[in-house]
Amino acid sequence: GGPGPVPGAPPGGPAARGGGARPRPGVVPADAGRALASLLVVTVGATLGVLWEFGEWVGHTLIDPEIFVGYDDTIGDLLVGGLGALAAALALPWLGARQWGPLAPSPAPVRR
């Protein structure tokens, strides 16, 4: 057995029979969607910074040795790009509220 069925679980599923994974209250924050969106923005920003640096290296190596690449340049570019991505992630709630109205969790679907 298990601790009992989960309210609202599909009939016959493992959660309805008292087994399977069950969310614990307070484990996932209510604003997890915003946190994941912010993480995505920072991740995309950092990835674009790395791709830019790769492009600089390719340009220096294959196209024109006058294209400046170096440790200080790379670290500086990645730092500024990362800070820009972080600033964009922190501005998401404000930017979203200006464009689409206040960001609020979607209401739970009504089960009939």
Short mmCIF file of C-alpha atoms in Angstrom, two decimals:
data_model
loop_
_atom_site.label_atom_id
_atom_site.label_comp_id
_atom_site.label_asym_id
_atom_site.label_seq_id
_atom_site.Cartn_x
_atom_site.Cartn_y
_atom_site.Cartn_z
CA GLY A 1 0.00 0.00 0.00
CA GLY A 2 0.88 3.59 0.27
CA PRO A 3 -0.22 6.73 1.98
CA GLY A 4 -3.45 6.91 -0.04
CA PRO A 5 -4.71 8.32 -3.30
CA VAL A 6 -3.71 11.76 -4.50
CA PRO A 7 -6.69 14.10 -4.89
CA GLY A 8 -7.24 15.03 -8.53
CA ALA A 9 -5.02 12.23 -9.87
CA PRO A 10 -6.25 10.42 -12.98
CA PRO A 11 -8.28 7.35 -12.00
CA GLY A 12 -6.34 4.13 -12.18
CA GLY A 13 -2.92 5.81 -12.36
CA PRO A 14 -0.14 5.08 -9.85
CA ALA A 15 -0.83 8.27 -7.88
CA ALA A 16 -4.53 7.41 -7.64
CA ARG A 17 -3.60 4.02 -6.18
CA GLY A 18 -1.36 5.65 -3.59
CA GLY A 19 1.95 4.89 -5.30
CA GLY A 20 4.28 6.87 -7.55
CA ALA A 21 5.90 10.21 -7.03
CA ARG A 22 3.88 12.79 -5.15
CA PRO A 23 4.76 16.47 -4.94
CA ARG A 24 5.43 17.73 -1.46
CA PRO A 25 4.03 21.15 -0.55
CA GLY A 26 6.69 23.83 -0.59
CA VAL A 27 9.27 21.84 -2.58
CA VAL A 28 8.64 23.64 -5.87
CA PRO A 29 8.19 27.39 -5.43
CA ALA A 30 4.98 28.95 -6.73
CA ASP A 31 6.97 31.18 -9.10
CA ALA A 32 9.03 28.34 -10.60
CA GLY A 33 7.99 29.44 -14.10
CA ARG A 34 9.68 32.80 -13.63
CA ALA A 35 12.78 31.19 -12.20
CA LEU A 36 13.03 28.78 -15.11
CA ALA A 37 12.51 31.60 -17.62
CA SER A 38 15.28 33.61 -15.93
CA LEU A 39 17.58 30.59 -15.94
CA LEU A 40 16.86 30.10 -19.64
CA VAL A 41 17.69 33.74 -20.41
CA VAL A 42 21.00 33.55 -18.53
CA THR A 43 21.85 30.21 -20.16
CA VAL A 44 21.09 31.47 -23.66
CA GLY A 45 23.06 34.67 -23.01
CA ALA A 46 26.09 32.77 -21.74
CA THR A 47 25.91 30.32 -24.64
CA LEU A 48 25.75 33.16 -27.16
CA GLY A 49 28.81 34.71 -25.50
CA VAL A 50 30.76 31.48 -25.87
CA LEU A 51 29.68 31.15 -29.52
CA TRP A 52 30.79 34.76 -30.13
CA GLU A 53 34.21 33.99 -28.69
CA PHE A 54 34.44 30.88 -30.84
CA GLY A 55 33.62 33.04 -33.86
CA GLU A 56 36.36 35.51 -32.90
CA TRP A 57 38.85 32.67 -32.66
CA VAL A 58 37.78 31.25 -36.04
CA GLY A 59 38.07 34.71 -37.57
CA HIS A 60 41.54 35.19 -36.10
CA THR A 61 42.72 31.72 -37.09
CA LEU A 62 41.19 31.32 -40.55
CA ILE A 63 40.37 34.80 -41.85
CA ASP A 64 42.54 37.59 -40.49
CA PRO A 65 45.24 37.32 -37.80
CA GLU A 66 44.63 41.02 -37.05
CA ILE A 67 41.33 40.11 -35.33
CA PHE A 68 42.22 40.59 -31.68
CA VAL A 69 41.82 37.57 -29.46
CA GLY A 70 43.43 36.98 -26.14
CA TYR A 71 42.73 35.85 -22.62
CA ASP A 72 41.85 39.31 -21.29
CA ASP A 73 39.60 40.03 -24.28
CA THR A 74 37.81 36.69 -23.92
CA ILE A 75 37.27 37.00 -20.16
CA GLY A 76 36.09 40.59 -20.53
CA ASP A 77 33.65 39.72 -23.31
CA LEU A 78 32.24 36.75 -21.38
CA LEU A 79 31.91 38.80 -18.20
CA VAL A 80 30.07 41.64 -19.92
CA GLY A 81 27.86 39.19 -21.83
CA GLY A 82 27.04 37.28 -18.67
CA LEU A 83 26.18 40.48 -16.79
CA GLY A 84 23.96 41.55 -19.67
CA ALA A 85 22.16 38.21 -19.64
CA LEU A 86 21.72 38.46 -15.86
CA ALA A 87 20.34 41.99 -16.19
CA ALA A 88 17.88 40.77 -18.85
CA ALA A 89 16.79 37.89 -16.61
CA LEU A 90 16.26 40.24 -13.66
CA ALA A 91 14.24 42.59 -15.89
CA LEU A 92 11.93 39.82 -17.16
CA PRO A 93 9.07 40.49 -14.71
CA TRP A 94 9.14 44.23 -15.48
CA LEU A 95 9.46 43.74 -19.23
CA GLY A 96 6.73 41.11 -19.28
CA ALA A 97 4.36 43.28 -17.23
CA ARG A 98 4.86 46.19 -19.62
CA GLN A 99 4.22 44.11 -22.73
CA TRP A 100 1.70 41.47 -21.67
CA GLY A 101 0.29 42.68 -18.37
CA PRO A 102 1.25 41.41 -14.93
CA LEU A 103 2.92 38.02 -14.98
CA ALA A 104 0.78 35.79 -12.85
CA PRO A 105 0.57 32.03 -12.65
CA SER A 106 -2.00 30.57 -15.00
CA PRO A 107 -5.10 29.38 -13.21
CA ALA A 108 -5.34 25.67 -12.67
CA PRO A 109 -7.49 23.90 -15.26
CA VAL A 110 -10.98 23.04 -14.07
CA ARG A 111 -11.55 19.30 -14.00
CA ARG A 112 -15.08 18.18 -14.63
#
